[in-house]
mmCIF file of C-alpha atoms in Angstrom:
data_model
loop_
_atom_site.group_PDB
_atom_site.id
_atom_site.type_symbol
_atom_site.label_atom_id
_atom_site.label_comp_id
_atom_site.label_asym_id
_atom_site.label_seq_id
_atom_site.Cartn_x
_atom_site.Cartn_y
_atom_site.Cartn_z
ATOM 1 C CA MET A 136 11.555 -34.049 42.143
ATOM 2 C CA PRO A 137 12.000 -37.269 40.153
ATOM 3 C CA PRO A 138 8.933 -39.466 39.724
ATOM 4 C CA VAL A 139 8.588 -42.322 42.213
ATOM 5 C CA LEU A 140 8.303 -45.728 40.591
ATOM 6 C CA LEU A 141 6.483 -48.398 42.596
ATOM 7 C CA PRO A 142 6.800 -52.109 41.912
ATOM 8 C CA ALA A 143 4.178 -54.051 40.014
ATOM 9 C CA SER A 144 2.852 -55.525 43.228
ATOM 10 C CA ALA A 145 1.613 -52.055 44.219
ATOM 11 C CA ALA A 146 -0.746 -51.852 41.220
ATOM 12 C CA ALA A 147 -4.504 -52.335 41.614
ATOM 13 C CA PHE A 148 -5.671 -55.983 41.872
ATOM 14 C CA ALA A 149 -2.054 -57.171 41.782
ATOM 15 C CA PRO A 150 -1.219 -60.214 43.896
ATOM 16 C CA ARG A 151 1.141 -59.951 46.783
ATOM 17 C CA SER A 152 4.817 -60.636 46.159
ATOM 18 C CA ALA A 153 8.158 -59.979 47.807
ATOM 19 C CA PRO A 154 8.696 -56.294 48.572
ATOM 20 C CA ASN A 155 11.117 -54.163 46.644
ATOM 21 C CA VAL A 156 13.932 -53.129 49.043
ATOM 22 C CA VAL A 157 16.589 -50.545 48.212
ATOM 23 C CA LEU A 158 19.261 -49.818 50.829
ATOM 24 C CA ASN A 159 21.976 -47.221 50.902
ATOM 25 C CA THR A 160 25.684 -48.023 50.854
ATOM 26 C CA LYS A 161 25.737 -47.356 54.573
ATOM 27 C CA VAL A 162 22.977 -48.758 56.750
ATOM 28 C CA ASP A 163 21.522 -46.523 59.463
ATOM 29 C CA PRO A 164 22.162 -47.728 62.999
ATOM 30 C CA TRP A 165 18.457 -47.667 63.914
ATOM 31 C CA LEU A 166 17.673 -50.211 61.165
ATOM 32 C CA THR A 167 20.397 -52.562 62.416
ATOM 33 C CA ALA A 168 19.030 -52.331 65.968
ATOM 34 C CA THR A 169 15.489 -53.040 64.762
ATOM 35 C CA LEU A 170 16.490 -56.158 62.792
ATOM 36 C CA LYS A 171 18.445 -57.539 65.737
ATOM 37 C CA ARG A 172 15.475 -56.976 68.031
ATOM 38 C CA ILE A 173 12.900 -58.885 65.924
ATOM 39 C CA ASN A 174 15.064 -61.891 64.951
ATOM 40 C CA ARG A 175 14.772 -64.866 67.225
ATOM 41 C CA VAL A 176 17.847 -66.441 65.707
ATOM 42 C CA LYS A 177 20.909 -64.284 65.813
ATOM 43 C CA ARG A 178 22.070 -63.471 62.295
ATOM 44 C CA PRO A 179 25.202 -61.605 61.269
ATOM 45 C CA LEU A 180 24.410 -57.996 60.210
ATOM 46 C CA ASN A 181 27.847 -56.709 59.285
ATOM 47 C CA SER A 182 27.249 -55.625 55.684
ATOM 48 C CA VAL A 183 24.600 -54.092 53.441
ATOM 49 C CA PRO A 184 23.763 -57.442 51.674
ATOM 50 C CA GLN A 185 23.174 -59.087 55.040
ATOM 51 C CA HIS A 186 20.751 -56.294 56.011
ATOM 52 C CA PHE A 187 19.046 -56.554 52.620
ATOM 53 C CA ARG A 188 18.554 -60.329 52.928
ATOM 54 C CA CYS A 189 17.275 -60.165 56.493
ATOM 55 C CA LEU A 190 14.829 -57.334 55.784
ATOM 56 C CA THR A 191 13.479 -58.915 52.592
ATOM 57 C CA GLU A 192 12.832 -62.285 54.209
ATOM 58 C CA THR A 193 11.138 -60.677 57.199
ATOM 59 C CA LEU A 194 8.787 -58.505 55.120
ATOM 60 C CA SER A 195 7.952 -61.379 52.697
ATOM 61 C CA SER A 196 6.567 -63.566 55.469
ATOM 62 C CA PRO A 197 2.811 -64.264 55.198
ATOM 63 C CA SER A 198 2.411 -63.039 58.758
ATOM 64 C CA ALA A 199 4.063 -59.684 57.970
ATOM 65 C CA ILE A 200 0.793 -57.752 58.176
ATOM 66 C CA TRP A 201 0.823 -54.233 59.547
ATOM 67 C CA THR A 202 -2.054 -52.593 61.399
ATOM 68 C CA LEU A 203 -2.469 -49.110 60.008
ATOM 69 C CA CYS A 204 -5.534 -47.868 61.900
ATOM 70 C CA PHE A 205 -9.025 -48.705 63.191
ATOM 71 C CA LEU A 206 -12.327 -47.396 61.811
ATOM 72 C CA MET A 207 -15.531 -47.079 63.830
ATOM 73 C CA LEU A 208 -18.356 -47.397 61.295
ATOM 74 C CA PRO A 209 -22.124 -47.961 61.648
ATOM 75 C CA LYS A 210 -23.493 -51.483 61.217
ATOM 76 C CA ALA A 211 -26.633 -50.482 59.322
ATOM 77 C CA PRO A 212 -28.056 -47.501 57.454
ATOM 78 C CA GLU A 213 -29.067 -44.556 59.539
ATOM 79 C CA SER A 214 -32.774 -45.322 59.222
ATOM 80 C CA GLU A 215 -32.256 -48.779 60.791
ATOM 81 C CA LEU A 216 -30.079 -47.802 63.746
ATOM 82 C CA GLN A 217 -31.409 -48.503 67.232
ATOM 83 C CA LYS A 218 -32.127 -45.633 69.575
ATOM 84 C CA ASP A 219 -31.336 -45.912 73.250
ATOM 85 C CA GLU A 220 -31.037 -43.489 76.146
ATOM 86 C CA ASN A 221 -27.697 -44.981 77.138
ATOM 87 C CA PRO A 222 -25.027 -43.890 74.604
ATOM 88 C CA LEU A 223 -22.846 -46.868 75.470
ATOM 89 C CA VAL A 224 -25.608 -49.350 74.622
ATOM 90 C CA GLU A 225 -26.393 -47.459 71.436
ATOM 91 C CA ALA A 226 -22.733 -47.582 70.379
ATOM 92 C CA LEU A 227 -22.444 -51.323 71.061
ATOM 93 C CA PHE A 228 -25.479 -52.218 68.977
ATOM 94 C CA ASN A 229 -25.059 -49.732 66.124
ATOM 95 C CA TYR A 230 -21.309 -49.543 65.414
ATOM 96 C CA GLN A 231 -18.595 -51.955 64.348
ATOM 97 C CA MET A 232 -14.804 -51.878 64.380
ATOM 98 C CA ILE A 233 -12.936 -52.399 61.110
ATOM 99 C CA THR A 234 -9.186 -53.009 61.281
ATOM 100 C CA VAL A 235 -7.265 -51.524 58.372
ATOM 101 C CA GLU A 236 -4.369 -53.852 57.592
ATOM 102 C CA ALA A 237 -1.678 -53.647 54.940
ATOM 103 C CA TYR A 238 1.624 -55.130 53.887
ATOM 104 C CA ILE A 239 4.832 -53.480 52.716
ATOM 105 C CA VAL A 240 5.443 -53.449 48.983
ATOM 106 C CA HIS A 241 8.307 -50.958 48.692
ATOM 107 C CA VAL A 242 11.252 -49.761 50.828
ATOM 108 C CA ASP A 243 13.474 -47.009 49.448
ATOM 109 C CA MET A 244 16.238 -45.697 51.685
ATOM 110 C CA VAL A 245 18.284 -44.051 48.934
ATOM 111 C CA SER A 246 16.346 -41.410 46.989
ATOM 112 C CA GLN A 247 12.957 -40.975 48.727
ATOM 113 C CA ASN A 248 13.701 -42.555 52.118
ATOM 114 C CA GLU A 249 10.164 -43.924 52.317
ATOM 115 C CA VAL A 250 8.139 -47.067 52.753
ATOM 116 C CA ALA A 251 4.889 -47.952 50.921
ATOM 117 C CA PHE A 252 1.923 -49.983 52.248
ATOM 118 C CA LYS A 253 -0.846 -51.658 50.280
ATOM 119 C CA LEU A 254 -4.182 -52.772 51.767
ATOM 120 C CA THR A 255 -4.822 -56.458 52.254
ATOM 121 C CA PRO A 256 -7.638 -58.147 50.269
ATOM 122 C CA GLU A 257 -9.608 -58.722 53.484
ATOM 123 C CA THR A 258 -9.513 -55.036 54.347
ATOM 124 C CA ILE A 259 -10.531 -54.055 50.818
ATOM 125 C CA GLU A 260 -13.456 -56.468 50.945
ATOM 126 C CA SER A 261 -14.691 -55.071 54.279
ATOM 127 C CA LEU A 262 -14.532 -51.499 53.024
ATOM 128 C CA VAL A 263 -16.310 -52.337 49.769
ATOM 129 C CA GLU A 264 -19.075 -54.142 51.636
ATOM 130 C CA TYR A 265 -19.609 -51.211 53.970
ATOM 131 C CA HIS A 266 -19.683 -48.791 51.048
ATOM 132 C CA LYS A 267 -22.274 -50.832 49.169
ATOM 133 C CA ASP A 268 -24.648 -51.757 51.996
ATOM 134 C CA ILE A 269 -24.492 -48.694 54.243
ATOM 135 C CA HIS A 270 -22.748 -45.691 52.742
ATOM 136 C CA SER A 271 -24.550 -45.876 49.393
ATOM 137 C CA VAL A 272 -27.933 -46.215 51.094
ATOM 138 C CA ASP A 273 -27.338 -43.225 53.353
ATOM 139 C CA THR A 274 -26.016 -40.982 50.611
ATOM 140 C CA ALA A 275 -28.889 -41.965 48.308
ATOM 141 C CA ALA A 276 -31.450 -41.140 50.995
ATOM 142 C CA ALA A 277 -29.860 -37.719 51.497
ATOM 143 C CA THR A 278 -30.384 -36.690 47.844
ATOM 144 C CA TRP A 279 -33.490 -36.110 45.768
ATOM 145 C CA ASN A 280 -34.608 -38.546 43.062
ATOM 146 C CA TRP A 281 -33.860 -38.117 39.382
ATOM 147 C CA SER A 282 -33.993 -40.414 36.358
ATOM 148 C CA GLU A 283 -30.354 -41.596 36.434
ATOM 149 C CA LYS A 284 -29.938 -41.862 40.200
ATOM 150 C CA GLU A 285 -29.467 -45.654 40.267
ATOM 151 C CA VAL A 286 -26.862 -45.449 37.513
ATOM 152 C CA GLN A 287 -24.915 -42.855 39.473
ATOM 153 C CA ILE A 288 -25.024 -45.000 42.621
ATOM 154 C CA LYS A 289 -23.670 -48.001 40.714
ATOM 155 C CA LYS A 290 -20.918 -45.862 39.238
ATOM 156 C CA LEU A 291 -20.070 -44.522 42.703
ATOM 157 C CA GLN A 292 -19.654 -48.070 44.007
ATOM 158 C CA ASP A 293 -17.429 -49.109 41.100
ATOM 159 C CA ASP A 294 -15.232 -46.055 41.568
ATOM 160 C CA PHE A 295 -14.790 -46.917 45.229
ATOM 161 C CA VAL A 296 -13.677 -50.469 44.396
ATOM 162 C CA GLN A 297 -11.047 -49.087 42.056
ATOM 163 C CA ALA A 298 -9.882 -46.492 44.603
ATOM 164 C CA ALA A 299 -9.600 -49.044 47.413
ATOM 165 C CA ASN A 300 -7.475 -51.385 45.295
ATOM 166 C CA ARG A 301 -5.222 -48.561 44.148
ATOM 167 C CA PHE A 302 -4.769 -47.150 47.643
ATOM 168 C CA VAL A 303 -1.111 -47.027 48.701
ATOM 169 C CA TYR A 304 0.004 -45.316 51.874
ATOM 170 C CA ARG A 305 3.528 -43.872 51.733
ATOM 171 C CA THR A 306 5.397 -42.542 54.726
ATOM 172 C CA ASN A 307 8.923 -42.004 55.999
ATOM 173 C CA ALA A 308 11.173 -45.037 56.278
ATOM 174 C CA ILE A 309 11.574 -44.416 59.975
ATOM 175 C CA ALA A 310 8.172 -46.136 60.297
ATOM 176 C CA LEU A 311 10.076 -49.456 60.159
ATOM 177 C CA GLU A 312 10.909 -48.876 63.819
ATOM 178 C CA GLY A 313 7.429 -50.270 64.537
ATOM 179 C CA LEU A 314 8.467 -53.621 63.062
ATOM 180 C CA GLU A 315 7.757 -56.628 65.296
ATOM 181 C CA GLU A 316 8.423 -60.347 65.183
ATOM 182 C CA ASP A 317 7.433 -62.257 62.054
ATOM 183 C CA GLY A 318 7.371 -58.995 60.090
ATOM 184 C CA ALA A 319 4.182 -57.581 61.576
ATOM 185 C CA GLY A 320 4.086 -54.057 62.824
ATOM 186 C CA GLU A 321 2.089 -50.992 63.748
ATOM 187 C CA LEU A 322 2.390 -47.365 62.744
ATOM 188 C CA LEU A 323 3.811 -45.039 65.371
ATOM 189 C CA CYS A 324 4.042 -41.276 65.939
ATOM 190 C CA GLY A 325 0.437 -40.475 65.017
ATOM 191 C CA ARG A 326 0.630 -41.845 61.479
ATOM 192 C CA SER A 327 -2.589 -43.788 62.054
ATOM 193 C CA GLU A 328 -4.567 -40.549 61.898
ATOM 194 C CA GLU A 329 -3.150 -39.851 58.447
ATOM 195 C CA VAL A 330 -4.269 -43.275 57.219
ATOM 196 C CA ARG A 331 -7.744 -42.857 58.729
ATOM 197 C CA SER A 332 -8.237 -39.478 57.061
ATOM 198 C CA ALA A 333 -6.992 -40.815 53.713
ATOM 199 C CA ILE A 334 -9.331 -43.832 53.751
ATOM 200 C CA MET A 335 -12.393 -41.847 54.841
ATOM 201 C CA GLY A 336 -11.680 -39.498 51.970
ATOM 202 C CA LEU A 337 -12.445 -42.377 49.594
ATOM 203 C CA PHE A 338 -16.126 -42.361 50.641
ATOM 204 C CA LEU A 339 -17.424 -39.739 48.269
ATOM 205 C CA PRO A 340 -20.991 -38.371 48.443
ATOM 206 C CA LEU A 341 -23.536 -38.819 45.703
ATOM 207 C CA LEU A 342 -23.685 -35.589 43.714
ATOM 208 C CA PRO A 343 -27.053 -35.052 41.991
ATOM 209 C CA PRO A 344 -27.245 -33.012 38.811
ATOM 210 C CA PRO A 345 -28.088 -29.357 39.217
ATOM 211 C CA PRO A 346 -31.819 -28.673 39.243
ATOM 212 C CA PRO A 347 -33.313 -27.180 36.089
ATOM 213 C CA PRO A 348 -33.443 -23.404 36.072
ATOM 214 C CA ARG A 349 -36.719 -22.001 37.258
ATOM 215 C CA VAL A 350 -38.442 -19.305 35.278
ATOM 216 C CA VAL A 351 -39.320 -16.577 37.718
ATOM 217 C CA ASP A 352 -42.024 -14.161 36.645
ATOM 218 C CA VAL A 353 -41.123 -10.583 37.316
ATOM 219 C CA VAL A 354 -43.925 -9.017 39.316
ATOM 220 C CA ARG A 355 -44.396 -5.475 38.112
ATOM 221 C CA PRO A 356 -46.148 -2.959 40.373
ATOM 222 C CA THR A 357 -49.707 -2.091 39.361
ATOM 223 C CA PRO A 358 -49.915 1.543 38.219
ATOM 224 C CA LEU A 359 -52.162 3.736 40.328
ATOM 225 C CA LEU A 360 -55.356 4.985 38.749
ATOM 226 C CA PRO A 361 -55.861 8.749 38.412
ATOM 227 C CA SER A 362 -58.737 8.568 40.897
ATOM 228 C CA SER A 363 -56.730 6.654 43.504
ATOM 229 C CA THR A 364 -55.054 8.407 46.353
ATOM 230 C CA GLY A 365 -51.282 8.153 46.268
ATOM 231 C CA VAL A 366 -48.779 8.687 48.991
ATOM 232 C CA GLU A 367 -47.984 12.108 47.682
ATOM 233 C CA ASN A 368 -51.484 13.361 48.587
ATOM 234 C CA TRP A 369 -51.452 12.225 52.199
ATOM 235 C CA TRP A 370 -49.858 15.329 53.694
ATOM 236 C CA GLN A 371 -51.383 17.989 51.477
ATOM 237 C CA PRO A 372 -53.790 20.184 53.472
ATOM 238 C CA THR A 373 -57.298 20.447 52.144
ATOM 239 C CA MET A 374 -58.830 23.854 51.519
ATOM 240 C CA SER A 375 -61.979 24.530 53.446
ATOM 241 C CA HIS A 376 -64.521 26.763 51.626
ATOM 242 C CA SER A 377 -66.959 27.181 54.476
ATOM 243 C CA TYR A 378 -67.317 30.762 55.610
ATOM 244 C CA PRO A 379 -69.632 32.211 58.230
ATOM 245 C CA ASN A 380 -72.763 33.931 56.974
ATOM 246 C CA THR A 381 -72.696 36.727 59.539
ATOM 247 C CA MET A 382 -69.990 38.523 61.409
ATOM 248 C CA ASP A 383 -70.047 40.898 64.338
ATOM 249 C CA SER A 384 -69.551 44.516 63.413
ATOM 250 C CA TRP A 385 -67.146 45.159 66.238
ATOM 251 C CA ARG A 386 -64.752 42.466 64.867
ATOM 252 C CA VAL A 387 -64.332 44.320 61.550
ATOM 253 C CA VAL A 388 -61.392 46.708 61.567
ATOM 254 C CA PRO A 389 -62.222 49.595 59.243
ATOM 255 C CA SER A 390 -59.671 51.048 56.890
ATOM 256 C CA SER A 391 -60.926 54.636 57.449
ATOM 257 C CA PRO A 392 -63.041 56.562 59.916
ATOM 258 C CA GLN A 393 -65.983 56.251 57.492
ATOM 259 C CA THR A 394 -67.068 52.627 58.106
ATOM 260 C CA THR A 395 -70.281 50.985 57.140
ATOM 261 C CA SER A 396 -72.927 50.011 59.590
ATOM 262 C CA ALA A 397 -73.381 46.580 61.071
ATOM 263 C CA GLY A 398 -76.335 45.803 58.828
ATOM 264 C CA ASP A 399 -74.467 46.756 55.671
ATOM 265 C CA SER A 400 -71.465 44.721 56.800
ATOM 266 C CA SER A 401 -73.577 41.660 57.401
ATOM 267 C CA SER A 402 -75.240 41.852 54.021
ATOM 268 C CA THR A 403 -71.937 42.487 52.306
ATOM 269 C CA TRP A 404 -70.217 39.400 53.777
ATOM 270 C CA ALA A 405 -73.248 37.223 53.179
ATOM 271 C CA THR A 406 -73.381 37.959 49.446
ATOM 272 C CA MET A 407 -69.654 37.974 48.837
ATOM 273 C CA GLY A 408 -68.030 34.921 47.225
ATOM 274 C CA VAL A 409 -64.582 33.487 47.636
ATOM 275 C CA ASN A 410 -63.234 35.142 44.540
ATOM 276 C CA ASP A 411 -64.960 38.493 45.309
ATOM 277 C CA MET A 412 -63.584 38.825 48.814
ATOM 278 C CA GLN A 413 -61.079 41.649 49.181
ATOM 279 C CA ILE A 414 -58.960 42.373 52.225
ATOM 280 C CA PRO A 415 -58.418 46.067 53.051
ATOM 281 C CA SER A 416 -54.938 47.204 53.644
ATOM 282 C CA PRO A 417 -54.223 48.091 57.275
ATOM 283 C CA SER A 418 -53.614 51.738 58.001
ATOM 284 C CA SER A 419 -53.956 54.200 60.797
ATOM 285 C CA SER A 420 -57.106 56.342 61.151
ATOM 286 C CA PHE A 421 -55.158 59.525 61.544
ATOM 287 C CA SER A 422 -51.852 61.091 60.588
ATOM 288 C CA GLU A 423 -49.820 63.260 62.836
ATOM 289 C CA THR A 424 -46.833 65.354 62.024
ATOM 290 C CA TYR A 425 -43.613 64.212 63.639
ATOM 291 C CA THR A 426 -41.459 67.294 64.288
ATOM 292 C CA THR A 427 -38.482 68.254 66.352
ATOM 293 C CA ASP A 428 -37.042 71.500 67.559
ATOM 294 C CA CYS A 429 -33.696 70.782 65.979
ATOM 295 C CA ASP A 430 -32.152 73.001 63.309
ATOM 296 C CA SER A 431 -32.226 70.347 60.615
ATOM 297 C CA PRO A 432 -35.149 70.161 58.184
ATOM 298 C CA PRO A 433 -38.127 68.478 59.768
ATOM 299 C CA GLU A 434 -38.903 64.854 58.992
ATOM 300 C CA TYR A 435 -42.459 63.594 58.751
ATOM 301 C CA TYR A 436 -44.073 60.300 59.526
ATOM 302 C CA ASN A 437 -47.012 60.040 57.183
ATOM 303 C CA ALA A 438 -49.264 57.015 57.075
ATOM 304 C CA PRO A 439 -51.273 57.348 53.896
ATOM 305 C CA MET A 440 -55.028 56.989 54.091
ATOM 306 C CA THR A 441 -56.027 53.930 52.114
ATOM 307 C CA THR A 442 -59.694 53.446 51.427
ATOM 308 C CA ALA A 443 -59.493 51.449 48.218
ATOM 309 C CA PRO A 444 -60.023 47.709 48.551
ATOM 310 C CA TYR A 445 -57.164 45.287 48.127
ATOM 311 C CA ASP A 446 -56.553 44.293 44.540
ATOM 312 C CA SER A 447 -54.934 40.873 43.948
ATOM 313 C CA SER A 448 -53.478 42.088 40.665
ATOM 314 C CA MET A 449 -51.293 44.690 42.368
ATOM 315 C CA THR A 450 -47.615 43.924 42.124
ATOM 316 C CA ALA A 451 -46.332 46.578 44.542
ATOM 317 C CA VAL A 452 -47.334 47.606 48.044
ATOM 318 C CA SER A 453 -46.921 51.164 49.271
ATOM 319 C CA ILE A 454 -44.456 51.344 52.136
ATOM 320 C CA PRO A 455 -44.911 54.150 54.689
ATOM 321 C CA GLN A 456 -42.168 56.714 54.874
ATOM 322 C CA LEU A 457 -40.225 56.203 58.079
ATOM 323 C CA PRO A 458 -37.280 58.278 59.265
ATOM 324 C CA LEU A 459 -34.014 56.445 59.144
ATOM 325 C CA PRO A 460 -32.019 56.088 62.358
ATOM 326 C CA SER A 461 -29.126 57.858 60.701
ATOM 327 C CA THR A 462 -31.232 61.006 60.049
ATOM 328 C CA ILE A 463 -32.469 61.092 63.615
ATOM 329 C CA LEU A 464 -28.979 60.687 65.043
ATOM 330 C CA GLN A 465 -27.659 63.456 62.798
ATOM 331 C CA GLN A 466 -30.076 65.924 64.406
ATOM 332 C CA GLN A 467 -29.051 67.775 67.534
ATOM 333 C CA CYS A 468 -31.335 66.082 69.990
ATOM 334 C CA SER A 469 -31.754 67.605 73.466
ATOM 335 C CA THR A 470 -34.284 68.043 76.186
ATOM 336 C CA SER A 471 -36.034 70.669 74.042
ATOM 337 C CA MET A 472 -37.320 67.974 71.681
ATOM 338 C CA GLY A 473 -41.130 68.015 71.720
ATOM 339 C CA TYR A 474 -44.042 66.553 69.960
ATOM 340 C CA GLY A 475 -44.809 69.419 67.605
ATOM 341 C CA GLY A 476 -47.302 71.260 69.813
ATOM 342 C CA PHE A 477 -49.500 68.287 70.423
ATOM 343 C CA ASP A 478 -52.257 69.164 72.917
ATOM 344 C CA TRP A 479 -52.767 66.274 75.298
ATOM 345 C CA ALA A 480 -56.127 67.689 76.379
ATOM 346 C CA ARG A 481 -57.557 66.700 72.992
ATOM 347 C CA TYR A 482 -56.467 63.074 73.075
ATOM 348 C CA GLN A 483 -60.116 61.960 73.232
ATOM 349 C CA ASP A 484 -60.749 63.482 69.814
ATOM 350 C CA PHE A 485 -58.174 61.108 68.313
ATOM 351 C CA ALA A 486 -59.388 57.927 69.949
ATOM 352 C CA LEU A 487 -59.190 54.875 67.753
ATOM 353 C CA PRO A 488 -62.553 53.780 66.323
ATOM 354 C CA PHE A 489 -61.953 50.142 67.288
ATOM 355 C CA ALA A 490 -61.260 50.966 70.958
ATOM 356 C CA MET A 491 -63.930 49.720 73.382
#
């Protein structure tokens, strides 16, 4: 896209002069209809030079001022605005209407097919005054103080003056349809919103410098002392070393028919320490032969008599010999299976010693 060259009158702080008009070799019908509508005196518009002369004279008139948009801005800084319950009263006393006006400096209907507007000095003055008295105060109050804050505010105001004088709004040439008598006009088709957004974008906020970096001390956890109780010790059960001094003789299960008396048992448990205590291995007080009448070799169920106390240093425990189910099933079992001649009349002789 070739660069667009604007006339000298479009430069910042340049005085107003006749607009630069460039027409095509064939004039669009809508432009001819617009020029005929705004001219009080009928002028011939049969050629391109006639259109050029009519359009240039109309746009060079001192009254050829276009209204681009309207801005609703506060009258005072935010801290000085009046508060009222009625929003209509509050709006009437606290806000003002600024009319954004401009004049045409460039018309190009050949390459870019556009028209360029430049703000009038009165509009620039109103915007600069608002920026200095209201916008700068509000943006300064919204930031924290630093050593060069006033210098930055002054620079912000100077930049706005330059931006307002350089502001040029460019739009499609069809905008000339809004042309009225004496060269004045108004933007149509929602172009006023574009101008309003562009002008409000010139009001930049005051950007303070970044705050100095803060040195944050790293808080390290205090190590636990050896005597302190940690979380890992909360759920560990405590060993209780309290043992009864005496025990009832009938609660002691002997390991053999030859048991000690109640007095000996009491003295033994009373003088025995934690490390000296030994648990006898459980065993039956008698052994009986387990026989069958089958032809296979007899199998025995022997529960060994254990009278020796339990030794904690033992690494193996004697397991009683039990007949496997496979050996029992291999035998020819029948109704003749007995209990090896066991006499049930003598069952009292084999009563358990711990039975009541």
